[in-house]
PDB file of C-alpha atoms in Angstrom:
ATOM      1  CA  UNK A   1     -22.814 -28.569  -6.193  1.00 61.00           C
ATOM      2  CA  UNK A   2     -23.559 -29.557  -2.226  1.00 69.00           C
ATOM      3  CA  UNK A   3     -21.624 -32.496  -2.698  1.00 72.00           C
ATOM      4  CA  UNK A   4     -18.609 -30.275  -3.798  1.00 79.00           C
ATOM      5  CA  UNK A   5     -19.423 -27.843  -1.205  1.00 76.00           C
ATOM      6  CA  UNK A   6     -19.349 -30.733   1.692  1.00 78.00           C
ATOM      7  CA  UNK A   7     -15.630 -32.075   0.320  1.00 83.00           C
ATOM      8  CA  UNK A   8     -14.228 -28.222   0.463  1.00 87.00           C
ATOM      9  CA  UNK A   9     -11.519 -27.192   2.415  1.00 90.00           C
ATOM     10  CA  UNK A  10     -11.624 -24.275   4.323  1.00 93.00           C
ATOM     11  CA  UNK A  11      -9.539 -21.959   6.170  1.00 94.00           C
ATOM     12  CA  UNK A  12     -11.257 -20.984   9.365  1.00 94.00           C
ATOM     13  CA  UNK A  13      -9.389 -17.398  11.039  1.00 93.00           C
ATOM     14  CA  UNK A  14     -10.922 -17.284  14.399  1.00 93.00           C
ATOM     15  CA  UNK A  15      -9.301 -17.168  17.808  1.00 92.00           C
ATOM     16  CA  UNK A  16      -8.813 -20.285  19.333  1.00 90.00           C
ATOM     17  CA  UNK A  17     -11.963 -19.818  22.020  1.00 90.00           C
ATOM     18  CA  UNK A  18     -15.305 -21.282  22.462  1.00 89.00           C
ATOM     19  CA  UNK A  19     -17.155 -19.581  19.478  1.00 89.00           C
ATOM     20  CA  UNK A  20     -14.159 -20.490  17.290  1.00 91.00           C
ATOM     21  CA  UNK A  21     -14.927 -24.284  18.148  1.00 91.00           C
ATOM     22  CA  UNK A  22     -18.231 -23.936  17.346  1.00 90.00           C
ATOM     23  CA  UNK A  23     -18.115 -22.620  14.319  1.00 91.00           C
ATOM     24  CA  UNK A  24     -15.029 -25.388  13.225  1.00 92.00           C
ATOM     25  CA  UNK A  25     -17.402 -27.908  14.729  1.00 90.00           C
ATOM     26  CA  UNK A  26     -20.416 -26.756  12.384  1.00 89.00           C
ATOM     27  CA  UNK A  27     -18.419 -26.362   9.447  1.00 90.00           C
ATOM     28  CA  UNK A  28     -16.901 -30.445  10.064  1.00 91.00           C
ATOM     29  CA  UNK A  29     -20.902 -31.025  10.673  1.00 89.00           C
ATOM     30  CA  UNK A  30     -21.687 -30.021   6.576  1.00 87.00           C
ATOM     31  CA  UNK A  31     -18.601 -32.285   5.982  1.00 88.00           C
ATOM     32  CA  UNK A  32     -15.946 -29.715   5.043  1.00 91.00           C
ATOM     33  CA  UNK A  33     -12.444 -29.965   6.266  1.00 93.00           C
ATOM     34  CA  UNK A  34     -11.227 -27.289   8.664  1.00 94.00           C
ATOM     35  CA  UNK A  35      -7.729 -26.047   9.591  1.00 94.00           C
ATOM     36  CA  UNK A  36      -7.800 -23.367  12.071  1.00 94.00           C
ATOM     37  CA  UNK A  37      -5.151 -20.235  11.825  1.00 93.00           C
ATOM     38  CA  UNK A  38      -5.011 -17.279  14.842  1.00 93.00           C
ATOM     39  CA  UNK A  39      -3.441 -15.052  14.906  1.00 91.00           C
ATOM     40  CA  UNK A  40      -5.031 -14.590  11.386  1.00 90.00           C
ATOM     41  CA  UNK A  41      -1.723 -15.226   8.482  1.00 91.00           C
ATOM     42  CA  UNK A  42       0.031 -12.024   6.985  1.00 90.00           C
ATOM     43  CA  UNK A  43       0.548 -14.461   3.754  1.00 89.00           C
ATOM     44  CA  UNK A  44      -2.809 -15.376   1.631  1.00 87.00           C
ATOM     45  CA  UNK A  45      -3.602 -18.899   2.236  1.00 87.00           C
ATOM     46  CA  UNK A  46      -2.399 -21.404  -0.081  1.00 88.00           C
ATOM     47  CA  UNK A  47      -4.080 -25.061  -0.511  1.00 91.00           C
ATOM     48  CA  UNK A  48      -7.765 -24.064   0.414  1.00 93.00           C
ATOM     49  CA  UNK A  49     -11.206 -23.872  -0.874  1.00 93.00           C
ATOM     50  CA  UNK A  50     -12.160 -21.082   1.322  1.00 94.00           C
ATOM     51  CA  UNK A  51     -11.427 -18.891   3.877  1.00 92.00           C
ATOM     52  CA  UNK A  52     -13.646 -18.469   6.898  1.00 94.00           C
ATOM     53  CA  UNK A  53     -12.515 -14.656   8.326  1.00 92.00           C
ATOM     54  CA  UNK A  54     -13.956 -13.113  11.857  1.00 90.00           C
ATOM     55  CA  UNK A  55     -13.348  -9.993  10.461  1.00 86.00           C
ATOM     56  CA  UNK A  56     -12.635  -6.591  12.176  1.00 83.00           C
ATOM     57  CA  UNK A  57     -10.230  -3.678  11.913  1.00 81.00           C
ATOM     58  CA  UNK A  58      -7.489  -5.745  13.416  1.00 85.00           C
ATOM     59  CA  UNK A  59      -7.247  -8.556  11.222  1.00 87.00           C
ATOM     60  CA  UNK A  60      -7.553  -6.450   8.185  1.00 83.00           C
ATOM     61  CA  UNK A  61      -4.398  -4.822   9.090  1.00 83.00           C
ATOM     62  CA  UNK A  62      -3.018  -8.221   9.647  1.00 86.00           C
ATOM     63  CA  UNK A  63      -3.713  -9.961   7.117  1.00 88.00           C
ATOM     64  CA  UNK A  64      -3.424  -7.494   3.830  1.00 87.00           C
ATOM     65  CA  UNK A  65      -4.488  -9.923   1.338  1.00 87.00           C
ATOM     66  CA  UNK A  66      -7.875  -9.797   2.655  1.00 85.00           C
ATOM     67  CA  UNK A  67      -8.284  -6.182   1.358  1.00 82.00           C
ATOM     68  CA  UNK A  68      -6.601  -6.973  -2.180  1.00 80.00           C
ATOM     69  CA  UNK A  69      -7.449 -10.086  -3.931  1.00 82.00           C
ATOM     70  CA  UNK A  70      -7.621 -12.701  -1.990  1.00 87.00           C
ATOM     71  CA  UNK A  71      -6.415 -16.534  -3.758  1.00 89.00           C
ATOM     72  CA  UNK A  72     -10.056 -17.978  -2.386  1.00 92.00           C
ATOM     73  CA  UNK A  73     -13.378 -17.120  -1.639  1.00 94.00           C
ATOM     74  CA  UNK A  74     -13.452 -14.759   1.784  1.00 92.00           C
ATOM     75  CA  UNK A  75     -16.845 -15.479   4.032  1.00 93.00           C
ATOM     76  CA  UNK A  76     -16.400 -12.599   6.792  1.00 90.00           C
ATOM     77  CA  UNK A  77     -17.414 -14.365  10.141  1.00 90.00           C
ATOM     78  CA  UNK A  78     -19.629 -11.833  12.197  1.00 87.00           C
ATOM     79  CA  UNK A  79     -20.923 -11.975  15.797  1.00 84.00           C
ATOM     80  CA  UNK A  80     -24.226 -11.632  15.835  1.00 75.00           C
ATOM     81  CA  UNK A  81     -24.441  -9.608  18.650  1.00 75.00           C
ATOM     82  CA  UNK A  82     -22.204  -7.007  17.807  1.00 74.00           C
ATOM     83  CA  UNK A  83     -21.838  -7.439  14.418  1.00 67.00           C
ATOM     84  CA  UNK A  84     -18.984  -4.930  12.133  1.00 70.00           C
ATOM     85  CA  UNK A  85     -19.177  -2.086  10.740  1.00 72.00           C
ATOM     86  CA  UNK A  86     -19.969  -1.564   7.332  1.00 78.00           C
ATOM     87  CA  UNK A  87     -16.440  -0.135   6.087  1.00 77.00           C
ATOM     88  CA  UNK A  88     -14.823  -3.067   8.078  1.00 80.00           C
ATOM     89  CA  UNK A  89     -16.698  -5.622   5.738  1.00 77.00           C
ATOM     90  CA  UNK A  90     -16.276  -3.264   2.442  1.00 80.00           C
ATOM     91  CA  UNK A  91     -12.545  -3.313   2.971  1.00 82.00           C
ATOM     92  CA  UNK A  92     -12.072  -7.370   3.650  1.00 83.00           C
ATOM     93  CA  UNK A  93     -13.712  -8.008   0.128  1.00 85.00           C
ATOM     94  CA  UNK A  94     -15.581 -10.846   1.492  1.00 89.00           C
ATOM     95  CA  UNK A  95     -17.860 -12.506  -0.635  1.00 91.00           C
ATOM     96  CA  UNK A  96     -20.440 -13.458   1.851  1.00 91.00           C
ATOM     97  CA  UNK A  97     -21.312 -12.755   5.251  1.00 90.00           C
ATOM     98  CA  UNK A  98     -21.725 -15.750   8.048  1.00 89.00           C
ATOM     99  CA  UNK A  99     -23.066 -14.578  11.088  1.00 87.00           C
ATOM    100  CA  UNK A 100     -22.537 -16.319  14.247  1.00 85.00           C
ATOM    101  CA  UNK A 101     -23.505 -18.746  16.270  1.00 85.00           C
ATOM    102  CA  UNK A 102     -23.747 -20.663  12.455  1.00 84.00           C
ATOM    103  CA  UNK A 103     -26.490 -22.993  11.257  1.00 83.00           C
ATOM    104  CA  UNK A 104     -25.316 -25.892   8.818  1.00 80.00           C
ATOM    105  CA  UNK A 105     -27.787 -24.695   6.050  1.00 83.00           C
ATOM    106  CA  UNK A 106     -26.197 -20.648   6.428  1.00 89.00           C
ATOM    107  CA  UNK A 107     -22.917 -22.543   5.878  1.00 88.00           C
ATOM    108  CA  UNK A 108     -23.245 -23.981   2.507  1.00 86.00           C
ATOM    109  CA  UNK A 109     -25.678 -21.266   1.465  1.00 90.00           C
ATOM    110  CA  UNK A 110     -22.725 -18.774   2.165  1.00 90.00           C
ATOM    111  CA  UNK A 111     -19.814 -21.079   0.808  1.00 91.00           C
ATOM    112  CA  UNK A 112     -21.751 -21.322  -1.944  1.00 91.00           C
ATOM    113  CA  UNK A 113     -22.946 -17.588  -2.526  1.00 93.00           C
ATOM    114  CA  UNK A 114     -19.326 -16.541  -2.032  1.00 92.00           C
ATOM    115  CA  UNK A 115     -17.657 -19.142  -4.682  1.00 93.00           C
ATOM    116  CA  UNK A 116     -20.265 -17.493  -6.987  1.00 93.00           C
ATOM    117  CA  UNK A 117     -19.246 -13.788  -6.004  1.00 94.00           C
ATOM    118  CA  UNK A 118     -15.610 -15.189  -6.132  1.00 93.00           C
ATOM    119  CA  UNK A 119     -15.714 -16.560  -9.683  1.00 93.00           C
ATOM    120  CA  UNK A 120     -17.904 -13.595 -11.021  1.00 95.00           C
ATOM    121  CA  UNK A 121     -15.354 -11.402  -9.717  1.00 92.00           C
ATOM    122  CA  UNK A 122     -12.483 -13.038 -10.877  1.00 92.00           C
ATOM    123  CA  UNK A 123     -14.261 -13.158 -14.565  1.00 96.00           C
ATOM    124  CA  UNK A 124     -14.620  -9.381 -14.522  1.00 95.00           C
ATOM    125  CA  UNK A 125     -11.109  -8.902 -13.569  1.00 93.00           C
ATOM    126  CA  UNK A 126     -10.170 -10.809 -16.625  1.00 95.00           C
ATOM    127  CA  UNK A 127     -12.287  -8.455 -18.796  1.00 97.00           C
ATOM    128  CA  UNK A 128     -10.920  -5.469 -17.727  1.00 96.00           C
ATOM    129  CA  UNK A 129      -7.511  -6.459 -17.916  1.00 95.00           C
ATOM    130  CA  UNK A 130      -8.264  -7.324 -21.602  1.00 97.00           C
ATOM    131  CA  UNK A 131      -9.554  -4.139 -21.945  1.00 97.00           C
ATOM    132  CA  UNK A 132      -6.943  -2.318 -20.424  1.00 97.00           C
ATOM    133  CA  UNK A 133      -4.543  -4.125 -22.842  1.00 96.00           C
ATOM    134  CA  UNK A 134      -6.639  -3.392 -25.632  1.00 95.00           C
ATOM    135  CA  UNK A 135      -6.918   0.300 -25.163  1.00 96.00           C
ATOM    136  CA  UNK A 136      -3.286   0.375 -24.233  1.00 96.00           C
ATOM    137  CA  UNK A 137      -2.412  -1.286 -28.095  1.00 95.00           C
ATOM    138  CA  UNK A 138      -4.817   1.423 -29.744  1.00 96.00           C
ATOM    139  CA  UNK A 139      -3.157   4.140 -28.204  1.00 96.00           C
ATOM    140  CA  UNK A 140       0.571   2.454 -29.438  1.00 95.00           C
ATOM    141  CA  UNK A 141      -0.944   2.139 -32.653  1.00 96.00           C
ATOM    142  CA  UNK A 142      -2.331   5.991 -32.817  1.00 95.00           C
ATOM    143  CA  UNK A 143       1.473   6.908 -31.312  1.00 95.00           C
ATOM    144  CA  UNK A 144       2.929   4.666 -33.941  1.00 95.00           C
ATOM    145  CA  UNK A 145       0.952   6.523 -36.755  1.00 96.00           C
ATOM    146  CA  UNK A 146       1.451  10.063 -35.352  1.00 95.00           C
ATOM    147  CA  UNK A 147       5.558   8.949 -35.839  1.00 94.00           C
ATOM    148  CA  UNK A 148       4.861   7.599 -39.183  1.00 94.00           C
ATOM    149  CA  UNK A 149       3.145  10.340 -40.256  1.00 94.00           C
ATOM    150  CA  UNK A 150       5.394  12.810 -39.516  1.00 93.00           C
ATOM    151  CA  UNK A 151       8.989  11.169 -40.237  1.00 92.00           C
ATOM    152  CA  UNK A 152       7.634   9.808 -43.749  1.00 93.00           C
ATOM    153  CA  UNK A 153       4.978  12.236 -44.215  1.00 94.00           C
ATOM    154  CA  UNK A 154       1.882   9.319 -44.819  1.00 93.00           C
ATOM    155  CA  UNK A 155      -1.760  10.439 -44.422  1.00 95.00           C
ATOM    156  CA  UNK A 156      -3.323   8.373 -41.180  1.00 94.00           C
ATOM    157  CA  UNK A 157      -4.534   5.703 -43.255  1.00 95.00           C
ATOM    158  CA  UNK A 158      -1.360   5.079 -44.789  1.00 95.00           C
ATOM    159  CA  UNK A 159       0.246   5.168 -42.038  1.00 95.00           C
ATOM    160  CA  UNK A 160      -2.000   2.185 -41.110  1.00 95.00           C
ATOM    161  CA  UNK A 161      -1.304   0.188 -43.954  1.00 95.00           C
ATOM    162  CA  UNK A 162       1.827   0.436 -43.463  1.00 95.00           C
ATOM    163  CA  UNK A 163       2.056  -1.160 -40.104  1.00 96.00           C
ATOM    164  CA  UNK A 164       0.116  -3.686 -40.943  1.00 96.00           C
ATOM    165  CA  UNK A 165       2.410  -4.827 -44.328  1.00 95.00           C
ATOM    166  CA  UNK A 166       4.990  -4.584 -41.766  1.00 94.00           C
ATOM    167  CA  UNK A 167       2.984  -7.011 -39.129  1.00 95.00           C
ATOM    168  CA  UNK A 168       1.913  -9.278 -41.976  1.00 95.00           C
ATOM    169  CA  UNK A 169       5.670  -9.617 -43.176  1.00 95.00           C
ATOM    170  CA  UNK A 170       6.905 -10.010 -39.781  1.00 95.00           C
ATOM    171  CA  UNK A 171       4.395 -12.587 -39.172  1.00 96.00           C
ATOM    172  CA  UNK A 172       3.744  -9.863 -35.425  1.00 95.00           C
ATOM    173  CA  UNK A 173       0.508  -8.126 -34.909  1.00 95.00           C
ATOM    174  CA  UNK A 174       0.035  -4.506 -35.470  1.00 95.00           C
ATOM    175  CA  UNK A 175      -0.009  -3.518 -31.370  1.00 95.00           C
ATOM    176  CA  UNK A 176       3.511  -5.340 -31.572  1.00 95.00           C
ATOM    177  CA  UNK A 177       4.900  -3.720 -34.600  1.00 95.00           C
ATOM    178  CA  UNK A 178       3.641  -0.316 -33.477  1.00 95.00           C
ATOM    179  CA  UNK A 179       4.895  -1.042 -29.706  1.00 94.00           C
ATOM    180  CA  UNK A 180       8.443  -1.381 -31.437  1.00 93.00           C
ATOM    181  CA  UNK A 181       8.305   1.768 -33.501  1.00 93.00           C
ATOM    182  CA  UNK A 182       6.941   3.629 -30.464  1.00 93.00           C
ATOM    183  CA  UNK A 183       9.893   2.425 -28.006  1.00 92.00           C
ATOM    184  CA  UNK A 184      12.097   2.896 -31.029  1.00 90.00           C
ATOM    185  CA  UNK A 185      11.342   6.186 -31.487  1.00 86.00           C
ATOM    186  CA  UNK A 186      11.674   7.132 -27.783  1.00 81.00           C
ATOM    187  CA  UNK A 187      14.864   5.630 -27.752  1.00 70.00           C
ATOM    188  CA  UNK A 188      16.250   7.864 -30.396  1.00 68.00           C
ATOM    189  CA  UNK A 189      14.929  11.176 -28.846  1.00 63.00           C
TER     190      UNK A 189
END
């Protein structure tokens, strides 16, 4: 996993001054390759491991990907001194929190904390998806029923067995048959 870590590429957003070097220069140190973007991209990056962010108000608004889903794991880059407010970070969606000036261990602790976050993340998003299409196909199937029902008078579970003899003889599934009746049907009204 360090190994992987060292070989990354990463994005670093920073302006182009003397704590931007030093943190490119300690993120080379733990072996990773660094590009360096400022004014920080309106386009998510493309081609990267990570992205390295010194977040604040101004680069959220500049950057909107960093408040939707970013492509890669976002490790917010805060001065230590002044640090960020709390609704700053909440609304970047970083993953992990660097603050500055940077050690080499905080580096690949954070890189690796946020590629965790990252692909945790990215697993719920999955889930709910799937759930949102599943509960989207049981309510077609109720609507598809409720039609059924009504135009040929069927009790609920016959209206069930029908769709299914009709998904089983159109070699479809019974969200597809009953998403065709249900567009069907509000075609015709």
């Amino acid at each position: 996993m360090q190994a992987e870590l060292r070989q990354s590429t990463v994005l670093l957003v920073h302006p182009r001054d003397s704590e931007g070097d030093a943190v490119a220069r300690e993120v080379r140190r733990v072996g990773c390759r660094v590009e360096m973007a400022w004014p920080a991209p309106t386009l998510p990056p493309i081609g990267f491991d990570f992205a390295l962010v010194a977040i604040d108000a101004e680069v959220l608004a500049a950057a909107p990907w960093l408040s939707g889903a970013p492509p890669v794991p976002v490790v917010a880059v805060v001065d230590g001194d002044k640090g960020v407010p709390v609704d700053v970070l909440r609304l970047s969606n970083a993953q992990a929190v660097l603050v500055k000036p940077c050690q080499p261990a905080a580096i690949l602790s954070n890189l690796a904390l946020a590629r965790n976050v990252f692909s945790y993340e990215r697993r719920l998003l999955n889930k709910v998806a799937k759930l949102e299409e599943t509960l989207h196909a049981s309510r077609q199937i109720e609507q598809a029923k409720l039609i059924l029902m009504t135009q040929k008078k069927l009790r609920a579970n016959e209206a069930y067995d029908y769709l299914r003899r009709q998904a089983m003889t159109k070699q479809m599934s019974v969200a597809a048959i009953s998403a065709a009746l249900v567009d069907a049907y509000g075609l015709m009204e």
